[in-house]
Amino acid sequence: MEGTLVEVASRRFAVPLDCPCCGATPDTEISVPIARSARDRASADSARGVDFPYCAHCVAHVARWDSAGVASSGIVVIGIVAGGAIAAASSPAIGVTVALAGIVFAVVIATSRRAQAKRAVRESCSAPGKAIAYLGWSGSSSAFRFESISYAAKFAEQNAAKLVENPAIRKLLERYKLARIAVPTPAAAVAIPPPLDVGDWIAKIAKTSGRVARRSALARALEAFREPREREQVVRAVSAIELAALLAPLEHLTGADKQRHLRAAIEQVRYDNIPDELQQELLRDLEDRLSRL
């Protein structure tokens, strides 16, 4: 992936609630693992992946694109193993032929699936595969590459105060601002609703689907409240939702498997892109549960 590189001098960053591929309103989300090429350079305490919102249409063509590599790799392995077994047991020539046939078949399968993914791409889509590459946490910054220039600009704009200085990104932000100014918006009366109270925010967040959108709503709610008691109420409500998902697998685990799952959940929460107050609440609960096993 070439794309636009954006670095944020923080483990915490805002995520635009648009599909990073086509710009549509998202109705699901995906986890973007740290890029293989960046694993050696990333800090040992880097998150292994980050969540981004996505639309279902783009998730579908990403799945087709990604499955091409997985399927072809499996076929190649099977072909080589089968060819090696035949070569050792009977005929080296037949074994080589079987191995080569497996490689050719794998190429055909990969080409076919990627062609399907490309056909599913809309004009507004920026890539048939994932439109984001996560380059990990270096110890001083979180880095990303975005295929969509407009999404890169939105991401940079929402994290402007934390950006690692980059003249190309500053220029992109200036052009993005000018592009928005150039599009006139019709004048219209805007009715400003009354501010939401704690109960309203909790109800609003409870209806929000997906971790990215839920955490974004929590961040906005915390901006609305200054009283510790009110902030605590909102954080606890979100923590209960997140804990339910993290702890659900425990019902099917026993003994050491439960401990391993809880340790993995603690590590995920510790390095995840998550508001500090929610992170602290989740870690307290998870560590308490681990200590009681």
Short mmCIF file of C-alpha atoms in Angstrom, two decimals:
data_model
loop_
_atom_site.label_atom_id
_atom_site.label_comp_id
_atom_site.label_asym_id
_atom_site.label_seq_id
_atom_site.Cartn_x
_atom_site.Cartn_y
_atom_site.Cartn_z
CA MET A 1 0.00 0.00 0.00
CA GLU A 2 1.26 3.46 -0.90
CA GLY A 3 -1.47 5.76 0.43
CA THR A 4 -1.17 8.82 2.65
CA LEU A 5 0.90 8.47 5.82
CA VAL A 6 -0.54 10.11 8.95
CA GLU A 7 1.20 9.91 12.33
CA VAL A 8 -0.37 10.86 15.65
CA ALA A 9 1.86 11.52 18.67
CA SER A 10 -0.42 9.56 20.99
CA ARG A 11 -1.81 6.10 21.65
CA ARG A 12 -5.26 7.73 21.67
CA PHE A 13 -6.78 9.15 18.52
CA ALA A 14 -10.17 10.14 17.12
CA VAL A 15 -11.64 8.02 14.33
CA PRO A 16 -13.91 9.64 11.69
CA LEU A 17 -17.24 7.82 11.59
CA ASP A 18 -17.23 7.29 7.81
CA CYS A 19 -16.33 4.26 5.77
CA PRO A 20 -12.57 4.69 5.10
CA CYS A 21 -12.99 3.09 1.68
CA CYS A 22 -15.99 4.78 0.08
CA GLY A 23 -16.98 7.51 2.56
CA ALA A 24 -20.47 6.11 3.16
CA THR A 25 -22.17 6.00 6.55
CA PRO A 26 -20.75 2.89 8.29
CA ASP A 27 -23.00 0.11 9.52
CA THR A 28 -20.32 -2.23 10.84
CA GLU A 29 -16.62 -2.18 11.68
CA ILE A 30 -13.45 -4.15 11.07
CA SER A 31 -10.26 -4.78 13.01
CA VAL A 32 -7.14 -3.71 11.13
CA PRO A 33 -4.13 -5.75 12.29
CA ILE A 34 -0.70 -4.22 12.44
CA ALA A 35 0.91 -4.46 9.00
CA ARG A 36 3.35 -7.34 8.62
CA SER A 37 6.01 -4.97 7.26
CA ALA A 38 5.71 -2.79 10.40
CA ARG A 39 5.82 -5.50 13.09
CA ASP A 40 9.59 -5.40 13.56
CA ARG A 41 9.64 -1.60 13.88
CA ALA A 42 6.64 -1.29 16.20
CA SER A 43 7.08 -1.04 19.95
CA ALA A 44 6.63 -4.23 21.98
CA ASP A 45 3.60 -2.65 23.68
CA SER A 46 1.92 -1.64 20.42
CA ALA A 47 -1.69 -2.71 19.94
CA ARG A 48 -1.89 -5.73 17.65
CA GLY A 49 -4.74 -4.09 15.76
CA VAL A 50 -7.18 -1.19 15.79
CA ASP A 51 -10.91 -0.95 15.00
CA PHE A 52 -12.30 1.23 12.23
CA PRO A 53 -15.90 1.74 11.09
CA TYR A 54 -16.78 0.32 7.66
CA CYS A 55 -19.83 -0.13 5.48
CA ALA A 56 -21.09 -3.67 4.80
CA HIS A 57 -20.59 -3.32 1.04
CA CYS A 58 -16.89 -2.54 1.42
CA VAL A 59 -16.42 -5.24 4.07
CA ALA A 60 -17.71 -7.74 1.50
CA HIS A 61 -15.17 -6.85 -1.20
CA VAL A 62 -12.38 -6.65 1.39
CA ALA A 63 -13.28 -10.20 2.50
CA ARG A 64 -13.12 -11.44 -1.09
CA TRP A 65 -9.76 -9.76 -1.61
CA ASP A 66 -8.26 -11.10 1.62
CA SER A 67 -9.61 -14.61 1.09
CA ALA A 68 -7.74 -14.83 -2.22
CA GLY A 69 -4.38 -14.82 -0.45
CA VAL A 70 -5.48 -17.21 2.30
CA ALA A 71 -6.99 -19.75 -0.11
CA SER A 72 -4.09 -19.65 -2.57
CA SER A 73 -1.53 -20.09 0.22
CA GLY A 74 -3.40 -23.13 1.51
CA ILE A 75 -3.59 -24.70 -1.93
CA VAL A 76 0.13 -24.13 -2.51
CA VAL A 77 1.00 -25.83 0.79
CA ILE A 78 -1.27 -28.80 0.03
CA GLY A 79 0.19 -29.12 -3.48
CA ILE A 80 3.78 -29.04 -2.25
CA VAL A 81 3.12 -31.53 0.56
CA ALA A 82 1.24 -33.89 -1.76
CA GLY A 83 3.91 -33.56 -4.45
CA GLY A 84 6.66 -34.23 -1.94
CA ALA A 85 4.87 -37.33 -0.64
CA ILE A 86 4.36 -38.69 -4.15
CA ALA A 87 7.97 -37.95 -5.10
CA ALA A 88 9.26 -39.78 -2.04
CA ALA A 89 6.90 -42.74 -2.39
CA SER A 90 6.93 -43.39 -6.13
CA SER A 91 7.78 -40.93 -8.89
CA PRO A 92 9.72 -37.66 -8.51
CA ALA A 93 8.43 -36.49 -11.89
CA ILE A 94 4.79 -36.97 -10.88
CA GLY A 95 5.49 -35.32 -7.53
CA VAL A 96 6.90 -32.23 -9.22
CA THR A 97 3.95 -32.16 -11.60
CA VAL A 98 1.46 -32.29 -8.70
CA ALA A 99 3.30 -29.51 -6.86
CA LEU A 100 3.36 -27.30 -9.97
CA ALA A 101 -0.32 -28.02 -10.62
CA GLY A 102 -1.12 -26.90 -7.07
CA ILE A 103 0.77 -23.63 -7.59
CA VAL A 104 -0.99 -22.97 -10.91
CA PHE A 105 -4.40 -23.73 -9.39
CA ALA A 106 -3.63 -21.41 -6.47
CA VAL A 107 -2.77 -18.57 -8.87
CA VAL A 108 -6.03 -19.15 -10.77
CA ILE A 109 -8.09 -19.11 -7.56
CA ALA A 110 -6.37 -15.97 -6.27
CA THR A 111 -6.79 -14.18 -9.61
CA SER A 112 -10.47 -15.13 -9.79
CA ARG A 113 -11.29 -13.97 -6.26
CA ARG A 114 -9.44 -10.70 -6.62
CA ALA A 115 -11.23 -10.08 -9.91
CA GLN A 116 -14.53 -10.60 -8.06
CA ALA A 117 -13.43 -8.10 -5.41
CA LYS A 118 -12.49 -5.53 -8.06
CA ARG A 119 -15.86 -5.95 -9.80
CA ALA A 120 -17.61 -5.24 -6.49
CA VAL A 121 -15.72 -1.96 -6.01
CA ARG A 122 -17.82 1.15 -6.53
CA GLU A 123 -16.58 4.32 -8.16
CA SER A 124 -16.36 5.91 -4.70
CA CYS A 125 -14.23 3.07 -3.26
CA SER A 126 -10.52 3.69 -2.79
CA ALA A 127 -9.26 0.07 -2.82
CA PRO A 128 -10.53 -3.50 -3.31
CA GLY A 129 -8.72 -4.59 -0.14
CA LYS A 130 -8.45 -2.78 3.20
CA ALA A 131 -8.23 0.97 2.72
CA ILE A 132 -6.15 1.32 5.90
CA ALA A 133 -2.76 0.02 6.96
CA TYR A 134 -1.95 0.25 10.67
CA LEU A 135 1.79 0.67 11.20
CA GLY A 136 1.68 0.35 14.97
CA TRP A 137 2.78 2.37 17.98
CA SER A 138 6.47 3.26 17.79
CA GLY A 139 6.76 4.37 21.40
CA SER A 140 6.16 7.99 20.43
CA SER A 141 3.52 7.89 17.67
CA SER A 142 0.76 5.81 16.08
CA ALA A 143 1.09 5.58 12.31
CA PHE A 144 -1.41 4.82 9.55
CA ARG A 145 -1.59 4.77 5.77
CA PHE A 146 -4.91 5.59 4.13
CA GLU A 147 -5.84 4.84 0.53
CA SER A 148 -8.52 7.53 0.56
CA ILE A 149 -7.09 11.05 0.56
CA SER A 150 -10.36 12.51 1.87
CA TYR A 151 -10.45 10.05 4.79
CA ALA A 152 -6.79 10.76 5.55
CA ALA A 153 -7.64 14.48 5.66
CA LYS A 154 -10.61 13.86 8.00
CA PHE A 155 -8.48 11.68 10.26
CA ALA A 156 -5.72 14.29 10.36
CA GLU A 157 -8.21 17.10 10.99
CA GLN A 158 -9.83 15.28 13.93
CA ASN A 159 -6.39 14.65 15.43
CA ALA A 160 -4.83 18.00 14.45
CA ALA A 161 -3.56 18.79 17.95
CA LYS A 162 -1.64 15.49 18.11
CA LEU A 163 -0.22 15.27 14.59
CA VAL A 164 3.45 14.54 14.08
CA GLU A 165 4.67 17.47 12.03
CA ASN A 166 4.55 16.62 8.33
CA PRO A 167 4.48 19.34 5.62
CA ALA A 168 2.56 17.04 3.25
CA ILE A 169 -0.21 16.52 5.82
CA ARG A 170 -0.37 20.24 6.66
CA LYS A 171 -0.76 20.96 2.94
CA LEU A 172 -3.45 18.27 2.68
CA LEU A 173 -5.37 19.86 5.57
CA GLU A 174 -5.18 23.29 3.95
CA ARG A 175 -6.49 21.92 0.64
CA TYR A 176 -9.25 20.00 2.44
CA LYS A 177 -10.34 23.16 4.25
CA LEU A 178 -10.40 25.14 1.00
CA ALA A 179 -12.38 22.38 -0.73
CA ARG A 180 -15.06 22.54 1.96
CA ILE A 181 -15.24 26.33 1.74
CA ALA A 182 -15.72 26.04 -2.02
CA VAL A 183 -18.87 23.95 -1.57
CA PRO A 184 -21.67 26.35 -0.55
CA THR A 185 -24.16 25.14 2.01
CA PRO A 186 -27.73 26.43 1.90
CA ALA A 187 -28.78 28.71 4.71
CA ALA A 188 -31.28 27.03 6.99
CA ALA A 189 -32.69 27.60 10.42
CA VAL A 190 -31.07 25.25 12.88
CA ALA A 191 -32.97 24.23 15.98
CA ILE A 192 -30.53 23.56 18.81
CA PRO A 193 -31.87 20.81 21.09
CA PRO A 194 -31.51 21.03 24.85
CA PRO A 195 -28.35 19.43 26.29
CA LEU A 196 -28.55 15.74 27.14
CA ASP A 197 -28.43 14.69 30.76
CA VAL A 198 -26.62 11.59 32.05
CA GLY A 199 -29.59 9.30 31.46
CA ASP A 200 -30.01 10.59 27.90
CA TRP A 201 -26.34 10.00 27.10
CA ILE A 202 -26.40 6.50 28.56
CA ALA A 203 -29.49 5.63 26.51
CA LYS A 204 -27.90 7.12 23.39
CA ILE A 205 -24.67 5.19 23.88
CA ALA A 206 -26.55 1.94 24.62
CA LYS A 207 -28.22 2.20 21.19
CA THR A 208 -24.89 2.75 19.44
CA SER A 209 -23.56 -0.34 17.68
CA GLY A 210 -19.84 -1.04 17.35
CA ARG A 211 -16.94 -0.24 19.64
CA VAL A 212 -15.62 2.63 17.53
CA ALA A 213 -18.92 4.55 17.46
CA ARG A 214 -19.62 3.73 21.12
CA ARG A 215 -16.24 5.02 22.30
CA SER A 216 -16.61 8.11 20.13
CA ALA A 217 -19.99 8.79 21.77
CA LEU A 218 -18.43 8.27 25.20
CA ALA A 219 -15.70 10.81 24.40
CA ARG A 220 -18.38 13.36 23.45
CA ALA A 221 -20.37 12.59 26.61
CA LEU A 222 -17.31 13.11 28.80
CA GLU A 223 -16.77 16.50 27.15
CA ALA A 224 -20.31 17.43 28.22
CA PHE A 225 -19.85 16.66 31.92
CA ARG A 226 -17.45 18.03 34.50
CA GLU A 227 -18.92 16.54 37.68
CA PRO A 228 -16.99 13.36 38.67
CA ARG A 229 -20.19 11.55 39.64
CA GLU A 230 -21.82 12.17 36.25
CA ARG A 231 -18.69 11.13 34.36
CA GLU A 232 -18.42 7.98 36.47
CA GLN A 233 -22.03 7.02 35.70
CA VAL A 234 -21.47 7.27 31.95
CA VAL A 235 -18.15 5.41 32.08
CA ARG A 236 -19.65 2.59 34.14
CA ALA A 237 -22.52 2.19 31.70
CA VAL A 238 -20.13 1.86 28.75
CA SER A 239 -17.82 -0.39 30.76
CA ALA A 240 -20.70 -2.79 31.41
CA ILE A 241 -21.37 -3.07 27.65
CA GLU A 242 -17.71 -3.62 26.80
CA LEU A 243 -17.19 -6.12 29.63
CA ALA A 244 -20.13 -8.21 28.45
CA ALA A 245 -18.42 -8.71 25.10
CA LEU A 246 -14.98 -9.34 26.62
CA LEU A 247 -16.27 -11.85 29.17
CA ALA A 248 -18.76 -13.74 26.98
CA PRO A 249 -16.20 -16.42 25.93
CA LEU A 250 -15.54 -17.30 29.59
CA GLU A 251 -18.80 -19.27 29.71
CA HIS A 252 -17.22 -21.91 27.47
CA LEU A 253 -13.77 -21.96 29.14
CA THR A 254 -12.39 -23.57 32.26
CA GLY A 255 -9.35 -23.21 34.52
CA ALA A 256 -6.17 -22.12 32.76
CA ASP A 257 -8.08 -21.20 29.57
CA LYS A 258 -10.08 -18.62 31.53
CA GLN A 259 -6.87 -17.12 32.88
CA ARG A 260 -5.32 -16.94 29.41
CA HIS A 261 -8.43 -15.26 28.02
CA LEU A 262 -8.51 -12.67 30.81
CA ARG A 263 -4.79 -11.90 30.41
CA ALA A 264 -5.31 -11.42 26.67
CA ALA A 265 -8.30 -9.15 27.34
CA ILE A 266 -6.25 -7.09 29.82
CA GLU A 267 -3.45 -6.68 27.30
CA GLN A 268 -5.93 -5.67 24.60
CA VAL A 269 -7.54 -3.03 26.82
CA ARG A 270 -4.17 -1.73 28.06
CA TYR A 271 -2.91 -1.01 24.52
CA ASP A 272 -6.20 -0.22 22.79
CA ASN A 273 -7.40 3.13 21.44
CA ILE A 274 -9.74 3.81 24.35
CA PRO A 275 -10.63 6.79 26.61
CA ASP A 276 -8.50 6.78 29.77
CA GLU A 277 -11.40 6.63 32.23
CA LEU A 278 -12.99 3.70 30.43
CA GLN A 279 -9.64 1.93 30.22
CA GLN A 280 -9.09 2.29 33.98
CA GLU A 281 -12.57 0.99 34.77
CA LEU A 282 -12.19 -2.03 32.48
CA LEU A 283 -8.72 -2.88 33.79
CA ARG A 284 -9.90 -2.76 37.41
CA ASP A 285 -12.72 -5.17 36.71
CA LEU A 286 -10.70 -7.56 34.53
CA GLU A 287 -7.74 -7.68 36.93
CA ASP A 288 -10.11 -8.29 39.85
CA ARG A 289 -11.73 -11.20 38.03
CA LEU A 290 -8.33 -12.64 37.16
CA SER A 291 -7.18 -12.43 40.79
CA ARG A 292 -10.25 -14.39 41.91
CA LEU A 293 -9.66 -17.35 39.59
#
